[in-house]
Amino acid sequence: MNPSALFVRRPVMTTLVMTAILVFGVMAYLRLPVSDLPSVDFPTIEVSASLSGANPETMASSVATPLEKQFSTIAGLDSMTSISSLGSTRITLQFTLERNIDDAALDVQSAITTALRRLPDDMTSTPSFRKVNPADSPILYLSLSSPTMRLSDVNEYAENFMAQRISMVNGVAQVQVYGSQKYAVRIQLSPERLSAMELGVDEVAEAVRKGNVNLPVGTVAGPVREYIVRSSGKLMNAEDYKPLVVAWRKGAPVRLSDVADVFDSVEQTRRRNWYNGQPGMVLAIQRQPGTNTVEVVKAVRALLPSFQSQLPAAINLNVLYDRSESIKESIGDVQFTLLLTVGLVILVIFLFLRRLSATIIPSLALPMSVIGTFSVMYLYGFSLNNISLMALTLSVGFVVDDAIVMLENIVRHGEMGKSTLEAVMDGSKEIAFTIVSMTISLAAVFLPVLFMGGIVGRLFHEFAVTICASILISGLVSLTLTPMLCSLIIKPHNGETHHGKLFNLFERGFEGLRRFYARTLDWTLRHHRLTMLASILVLILTVVLFRAIPKGFLPTEDAGRLMVSTEAEQGVAFDIMKERQQQLMRIVANDPAVQNYMSVVGGGGPNRGGNSGRLMVDLKPRSERGPIEGVQQRLRAKLSQVPGIRAFVSNPPAIRIGGRSSKGQYQYTLQSPDTEVLFQAAADMEKRMQELPGIQDVSSDMEFDNPELAIDIDRDKASALGISAYQIEDALSTSFGNRKVSSIYAPTDTYDVIMELGPQYQSNPDALAMLSVRSANGKLVRLETLAKWGLGVGPLSVNHSGQLPSATISFNLPPGESLGSAVDAVSKLAAEVVPASVSTSFQGEAQAFQDSMRGLWVLLVMAILVIYMVLGVLYESFVHPLTILSGLPSAGVGALLTLMVFGQDLNIYGFVGIIMLIGIVKKNAIMMIDFAVEAQRGHGHGAAEAIREGALIRFRPIMMTTMAALMGTLPIALGLGAGAEARRPLGLAVVGGLLVSQLLTLYFTPVYYMYLDAAQQRLNRLFGRAGSHPSTD
């Protein structure tokens, strides 16, 4: 049976089918979204709760713990972490990848409702939650800054004007305002004036609450008309609040301005934000999953001229960071690499065939396979991203293999003196089984990837489907279009063809190489025991190299952005922290590689403590600076010279994989119900980790030396005076807790009215003695008669992981260090330092690395097993698949050696390259063995004679396909263009594996064929089977 015969006889049908593939492929390409990576959705929900003025321990015990107990019952919950700091708790719930985020959100809402009755009664608002995707960072950052306007006014434009307009753009998921300075009325009480007027703090707060009302008062129904009743109970700004009567003394009103300073302010006074040194804020814009990043950013940026014209002249609007720029640059470079690869592969074909007409035939398989694959990508909802385009680029090197093999075999039959049609029919029939075997077995390599779970499976799902589609389409093209074109283009061989000098020179060189191969192959077959020993040594060397090579996870990329987390000592005064942050800002601003930066201090760090901050640094284009690693280390060295503050400089990964937000990229978590043992173990572990040579920027979220004022209430004395503990704590919360006592309802938003003591009293513990509360008999009682206080230390934040107290130690890697080595070093250290009662685990990317190493081993074994089964089915043999797979160790040696020589670790990309080699390398063996099996079956040749003849006859197509695959991968291995540093390990692994395996399998495969054929013959005699070789018809 000849599957190509129908298409050769019906060229019009074949042409129209191929045209349809091209047309639909082009249409699909124009509709594919553009992104940097495949869409990876981590079902994550973040719950936020606040209790103004509550210390971290109170927030952890009274807010975090009740909520965590309810959340722990939700199905599909993978991990739960919480951070409780001054007045706020943030709980992060990460679900398994299979869990539907919308269903999980309903369960979270139900759990919050159930937990409400166990939460403190004085919480001003119920806990809120939002769906987040830690793997999808904002695509655009816009900054609003002003050297003269109040930040509360700038915030109005940011939140109520720009954010609302941008959120309506198609494809925008949400707009967050970082560094928000929302308007608020601030009431700062004076204890002296309160004492003079005989007023307590709680009485003033109650008067303010009752003085600003917004109640529905109904309608007046007359005989003809109805009238809506509107009262004037609302107060809208500080000027409205100042004359508010809070009490009467001696027949005269006591107004709010008599006991407090009332002024327009902002909600958060202990936070500062800058853009390039000017006070401002940032709008972070996130896209909806599956949308075109480039188009969404383009649509948002189209609004900027309109915004500029409507904003006051004093407000500066700038683009801080545009992720689409790096995406366009990276995608453009990958597309250029794709075109370059196509050109190199066509050049290889021409050099071997040396005829333009013959070169055109297999070259047409390239656009057909690539463009046809776009239709499959569109049907599966994929995007044009670095992963899918890398798959297409790699496929270019071997999608022409089938067409080359088909063409070469038809030409060989033509050189036997056959007519064009006869050569096409006989040649296509003879090679059809070989092409089907190569195509199916190559595509089968990637089947296990489709069933992988976790982050690796999500990332490389598009890769596997894309490359499989390209391979299968190329097999279809080689069996249909290629023989049809041969019948129309290839001229019959008359034995008198004259060629130019270049042709003859190349032919003599190739024939010389072929004769050399024949002599060395004969020597190898004679010394088959020595060759078998060499192959065993190669297998051992593969294992040794795999154990020795450093292991990594996802390679770092140069996206032109750095993140700097900053931290000062616990309890540092806000003004001092602000001054130190500004010193860091000046260093960053003066670096020649920095284009823009945004800085936030006070609640800007992972724990949102007052001693932390962040800088987001946007770098200049690559052409105007050095590699990002050099910039990172230079800034790290300069920033470390500022006294009193630590700076942790990191290159944020392209995709963030779970884990707790921390100052370092990698996290190691310790958990124990015994907090004393936990904190001691964490402190010892942090100290010892700082001594490890392979890691840097070691830092812990365990901050328990924050200065605090501990107040001990004399409950008996308070009770005797008719004063409750609640009254005392309520007065303290109002005085020092930045407490919301009322709300202002404006047409566009709602604003807080905040009460506290004046700043001169908040900075002095002696102000406690000035506070008073009213007793049951109506007299004011000083707090100093009801309580004692003293200085101590306490936690800046309290952290939980899975409901247990936890401490997380974060770290970064120096240049050239591998994640695998760091994980091994930390694990070994933990076994020495951490007691058995404390459980430990890596989190985030480090945990994903551990899981992926186990998963990739399974993937490698499954890929080999699937290939073996497919080949066994095709050849109806248990033995021949082993012969075909005998070249895999040599490919592994080449890949691992190349990675080590070029200083690359074995990361996910490199591992995928090795898996690809399983499919590519076996092509050479298939071409040899197919011919040998046919020679034994049809002509009665012995095993040694048959495999020798097959190796020599197939030498030209083997060299052509190998060179085409090499040229197809070489541009990726060279690491040219934006984002190429991530793709390079894959290219190096394939190039190195091809070079070494090409040399060794030309000799190993024939020897294995001899040994295994003899073994099969013995098995056949043992079980009484007559036939030993399947038909390839």
Short mmCIF file of N, CA and C in Angstrom, two decimals, residues 901-991:
data_model
loop_
_atom_site.label_atom_id
_atom_site.label_comp_id
_atom_site.label_asym_id
_atom_site.label_seq_id
_atom_site.Cartn_x
_atom_site.Cartn_y
_atom_site.Cartn_z
N VAL A 901 30.18 22.91 29.87
CA VAL A 901 31.24 23.70 29.24
C VAL A 901 30.84 25.17 29.15
N PHE A 902 29.58 25.44 28.86
CA PHE A 902 29.11 26.82 28.74
C PHE A 902 28.60 27.40 30.05
N GLY A 903 28.85 26.71 31.16
CA GLY A 903 28.51 27.25 32.48
C GLY A 903 27.02 27.33 32.76
N GLN A 904 26.23 26.47 32.14
CA GLN A 904 24.79 26.47 32.36
C GLN A 904 24.40 25.33 33.29
N ASP A 905 23.41 25.58 34.16
CA ASP A 905 22.90 24.48 34.97
C ASP A 905 21.82 23.73 34.20
N LEU A 906 21.46 22.58 34.71
CA LEU A 906 20.42 21.78 34.09
C LEU A 906 19.08 22.22 34.67
N ASN A 907 18.41 23.13 33.96
CA ASN A 907 17.12 23.61 34.43
C ASN A 907 16.00 22.99 33.59
N ILE A 908 14.81 23.50 33.78
CA ILE A 908 13.66 22.91 33.08
C ILE A 908 13.84 22.96 31.57
N TYR A 909 14.34 24.08 31.06
CA TYR A 909 14.53 24.20 29.62
C TYR A 909 15.54 23.18 29.12
N GLY A 910 16.65 23.02 29.85
CA GLY A 910 17.64 22.03 29.44
C GLY A 910 17.09 20.63 29.49
N PHE A 911 16.27 20.34 30.50
CA PHE A 911 15.68 19.02 30.63
C PHE A 911 14.74 18.74 29.45
N VAL A 912 13.97 19.74 29.05
CA VAL A 912 13.09 19.57 27.90
C VAL A 912 13.91 19.32 26.63
N GLY A 913 15.08 19.98 26.55
CA GLY A 913 15.97 19.72 25.41
C GLY A 913 16.42 18.27 25.37
N ILE A 914 16.73 17.70 26.53
CA ILE A 914 17.14 16.29 26.58
C ILE A 914 15.98 15.38 26.16
N ILE A 915 14.77 15.72 26.60
CA ILE A 915 13.61 14.92 26.20
C ILE A 915 13.41 15.02 24.68
N MET A 916 13.64 16.21 24.12
CA MET A 916 13.54 16.35 22.67
C MET A 916 14.54 15.46 21.96
N LEU A 917 15.74 15.34 22.53
CA LEU A 917 16.77 14.50 21.91
C LEU A 917 16.32 13.05 21.79
N ILE A 918 15.49 12.60 22.73
CA ILE A 918 14.99 11.22 22.65
C ILE A 918 14.26 11.02 21.33
N GLY A 919 13.50 12.04 20.93
CA GLY A 919 12.76 11.93 19.68
C GLY A 919 13.61 12.16 18.44
N ILE A 920 14.61 13.06 18.55
CA ILE A 920 15.39 13.43 17.37
C ILE A 920 16.43 12.37 17.04
N VAL A 921 17.17 11.91 18.08
CA VAL A 921 18.32 11.03 17.85
C VAL A 921 17.89 9.70 17.25
N LYS A 922 16.73 9.20 17.66
CA LYS A 922 16.33 7.88 17.18
C LYS A 922 15.99 7.88 15.69
N LYS A 923 15.88 9.07 15.07
CA LYS A 923 15.59 9.10 13.63
C LYS A 923 16.68 8.42 12.82
N ASN A 924 17.93 8.68 13.20
CA ASN A 924 19.04 8.07 12.48
C ASN A 924 18.94 6.55 12.54
N ALA A 925 18.67 6.00 13.72
CA ALA A 925 18.58 4.55 13.88
C ALA A 925 17.41 4.00 13.08
N ILE A 926 16.29 4.73 13.06
CA ILE A 926 15.12 4.25 12.30
C ILE A 926 15.46 4.11 10.83
N MET A 927 16.15 5.12 10.27
CA MET A 927 16.49 5.06 8.85
C MET A 927 17.41 3.89 8.55
N MET A 928 18.38 3.62 9.42
CA MET A 928 19.27 2.47 9.21
C MET A 928 18.51 1.15 9.34
N ILE A 929 17.76 1.02 10.41
CA ILE A 929 17.14 -0.27 10.75
C ILE A 929 16.04 -0.61 9.77
N ASP A 930 15.27 0.38 9.30
CA ASP A 930 14.24 0.09 8.32
C ASP A 930 14.84 -0.59 7.09
N PHE A 931 15.94 -0.04 6.60
CA PHE A 931 16.58 -0.62 5.42
C PHE A 931 17.13 -2.00 5.74
N ALA A 932 17.75 -2.14 6.92
CA ALA A 932 18.35 -3.43 7.27
C ALA A 932 17.29 -4.51 7.42
N VAL A 933 16.17 -4.17 8.04
CA VAL A 933 15.09 -5.14 8.20
C VAL A 933 14.56 -5.58 6.85
N GLU A 934 14.38 -4.62 5.93
CA GLU A 934 13.89 -4.96 4.59
C GLU A 934 14.91 -5.81 3.84
N ALA A 935 16.22 -5.50 4.02
CA ALA A 935 17.26 -6.28 3.34
C ALA A 935 17.29 -7.71 3.86
N GLN A 936 17.12 -7.90 5.17
CA GLN A 936 17.10 -9.25 5.72
C GLN A 936 15.84 -10.00 5.29
N ARG A 937 14.72 -9.30 5.31
CA ARG A 937 13.46 -9.96 5.01
C ARG A 937 13.32 -10.25 3.52
N GLY A 938 13.71 -9.25 2.67
CA GLY A 938 13.48 -9.38 1.24
C GLY A 938 14.61 -10.00 0.46
N HIS A 939 15.85 -9.85 0.95
CA HIS A 939 17.00 -10.31 0.17
C HIS A 939 17.83 -11.36 0.89
N GLY A 940 17.44 -11.72 2.10
CA GLY A 940 18.13 -12.78 2.80
C GLY A 940 19.52 -12.43 3.29
N HIS A 941 19.83 -11.16 3.45
CA HIS A 941 21.14 -10.75 3.94
C HIS A 941 21.27 -11.08 5.43
N GLY A 942 22.51 -11.26 5.86
CA GLY A 942 22.78 -11.42 7.28
C GLY A 942 22.67 -10.09 8.00
N ALA A 943 22.64 -10.14 9.32
CA ALA A 943 22.45 -8.92 10.10
C ALA A 943 23.57 -7.92 9.86
N ALA A 944 24.82 -8.37 9.89
CA ALA A 944 25.95 -7.46 9.72
C ALA A 944 25.94 -6.83 8.33
N GLU A 945 25.69 -7.65 7.31
CA GLU A 945 25.66 -7.13 5.94
C GLU A 945 24.49 -6.16 5.75
N ALA A 946 23.34 -6.50 6.30
CA ALA A 946 22.15 -5.66 6.12
C ALA A 946 22.32 -4.31 6.81
N ILE A 947 22.80 -4.30 8.04
CA ILE A 947 22.92 -3.02 8.75
C ILE A 947 24.04 -2.18 8.16
N ARG A 948 25.10 -2.84 7.63
CA ARG A 948 26.17 -2.06 6.98
C ARG A 948 25.64 -1.39 5.74
N GLU A 949 24.88 -2.13 4.94
CA GLU A 949 24.32 -1.56 3.71
C GLU A 949 23.33 -0.44 4.05
N GLY A 950 22.49 -0.64 5.08
CA GLY A 950 21.54 0.38 5.47
C GLY A 950 22.22 1.65 5.95
N ALA A 951 23.29 1.50 6.73
CA ALA A 951 24.01 2.67 7.25
C ALA A 951 24.65 3.47 6.13
N LEU A 952 25.21 2.78 5.14
CA LEU A 952 25.89 3.50 4.05
C LEU A 952 24.89 4.15 3.10
N ILE A 953 23.81 3.44 2.77
CA ILE A 953 22.83 4.01 1.85
C ILE A 953 22.08 5.17 2.49
N ARG A 954 21.82 5.07 3.78
CA ARG A 954 21.10 6.14 4.47
C ARG A 954 22.05 7.22 5.02
N PHE A 955 23.33 7.13 4.68
CA PHE A 955 24.30 8.09 5.24
C PHE A 955 23.97 9.53 4.82
N ARG A 956 23.61 9.71 3.53
CA ARG A 956 23.31 11.06 3.08
C ARG A 956 22.07 11.65 3.78
N PRO A 957 20.91 10.96 3.79
CA PRO A 957 19.77 11.56 4.50
C PRO A 957 20.02 11.72 6.00
N ILE A 958 20.80 10.82 6.61
CA ILE A 958 21.12 10.99 8.03
C ILE A 958 21.90 12.27 8.25
N MET A 959 22.90 12.52 7.41
CA MET A 959 23.70 13.74 7.53
C MET A 959 22.84 14.97 7.27
N MET A 960 21.95 14.89 6.27
CA MET A 960 21.10 16.03 5.94
C MET A 960 20.16 16.36 7.09
N THR A 961 19.48 15.35 7.62
CA THR A 961 18.51 15.62 8.69
C THR A 961 19.22 16.10 9.95
N THR A 962 20.39 15.54 10.24
CA THR A 962 21.12 15.98 11.44
C THR A 962 21.58 17.42 11.29
N MET A 963 22.13 17.76 10.12
CA MET A 963 22.58 19.14 9.90
C MET A 963 21.40 20.11 9.92
N ALA A 964 20.25 19.68 9.38
CA ALA A 964 19.07 20.54 9.41
C ALA A 964 18.63 20.78 10.85
N ALA A 965 18.63 19.72 11.67
CA ALA A 965 18.25 19.88 13.07
C ALA A 965 19.25 20.76 13.82
N LEU A 966 20.54 20.62 13.49
CA LEU A 966 21.55 21.45 14.13
C LEU A 966 21.36 22.92 13.76
N MET A 967 21.16 23.19 12.49
CA MET A 967 20.96 24.57 12.06
C MET A 967 19.67 25.15 12.62
N GLY A 968 18.68 24.29 12.83
CA GLY A 968 17.42 24.75 13.39
C GLY A 968 17.54 25.14 14.87
N THR A 969 18.51 24.55 15.56
CA THR A 969 18.67 24.81 16.99
C THR A 969 19.80 25.78 17.29
N LEU A 970 20.73 25.93 16.35
CA LEU A 970 21.91 26.75 16.60
C LEU A 970 21.59 28.19 17.00
N PRO A 971 20.65 28.88 16.34
CA PRO A 971 20.35 30.26 16.77
C PRO A 971 19.88 30.35 18.22
N ILE A 972 19.15 29.34 18.68
CA ILE A 972 18.71 29.35 20.08
C ILE A 972 19.90 29.11 20.99
N ALA A 973 20.79 28.21 20.60
CA ALA A 973 21.97 27.92 21.42
C ALA A 973 22.91 29.12 21.51
N LEU A 974 22.95 29.95 20.48
CA LEU A 974 23.82 31.12 20.51
C LEU A 974 23.31 32.17 21.49
N GLY A 975 22.03 32.11 21.84
CA GLY A 975 21.48 33.02 22.84
C GLY A 975 21.42 34.45 22.38
N LEU A 976 20.94 34.68 21.17
CA LEU A 976 20.87 36.03 20.63
C LEU A 976 19.49 36.62 20.88
N GLY A 977 19.43 37.91 21.23
CA GLY A 977 18.16 38.61 21.35
C GLY A 977 17.62 38.67 22.76
N ALA A 978 16.50 39.37 22.89
CA ALA A 978 15.87 39.58 24.20
C ALA A 978 15.30 38.27 24.74
N GLY A 979 15.54 38.01 25.99
CA GLY A 979 15.02 36.81 26.63
C GLY A 979 15.70 35.53 26.19
N ALA A 980 16.77 35.65 25.40
CA ALA A 980 17.44 34.46 24.87
C ALA A 980 18.15 33.68 25.97
N GLU A 981 18.50 34.36 27.07
CA GLU A 981 19.20 33.67 28.14
C GLU A 981 18.35 32.55 28.74
N ALA A 982 17.03 32.68 28.65
CA ALA A 982 16.15 31.62 29.16
C ALA A 982 16.10 30.44 28.20
N ARG A 983 16.10 30.72 26.91
CA ARG A 983 15.99 29.66 25.91
C ARG A 983 17.31 28.95 25.64
N ARG A 984 18.42 29.60 25.97
CA ARG A 984 19.73 29.08 25.57
C ARG A 984 20.03 27.68 26.10
N PRO A 985 19.72 27.35 27.37
CA PRO A 985 20.02 25.98 27.83
C PRO A 985 19.38 24.90 26.98
N LEU A 986 18.16 25.15 26.50
CA LEU A 986 17.51 24.16 25.64
C LEU A 986 18.28 24.00 24.34
N GLY A 987 18.67 25.13 23.72
CA GLY A 987 19.42 25.06 22.47
C GLY A 987 20.76 24.38 22.63
N LEU A 988 21.47 24.70 23.71
CA LEU A 988 22.77 24.08 23.96
C LEU A 988 22.64 22.57 24.16
N ALA A 989 21.61 22.15 24.92
CA ALA A 989 21.41 20.73 25.16
C ALA A 989 21.16 19.98 23.86
N VAL A 990 20.34 20.55 22.98
CA VAL A 990 20.02 19.87 21.71
C VAL A 990 21.22 19.86 20.78
N VAL A 991 21.91 20.99 20.66
CA VAL A 991 23.08 21.04 19.77
C VAL A 991 24.16 20.08 20.24
#
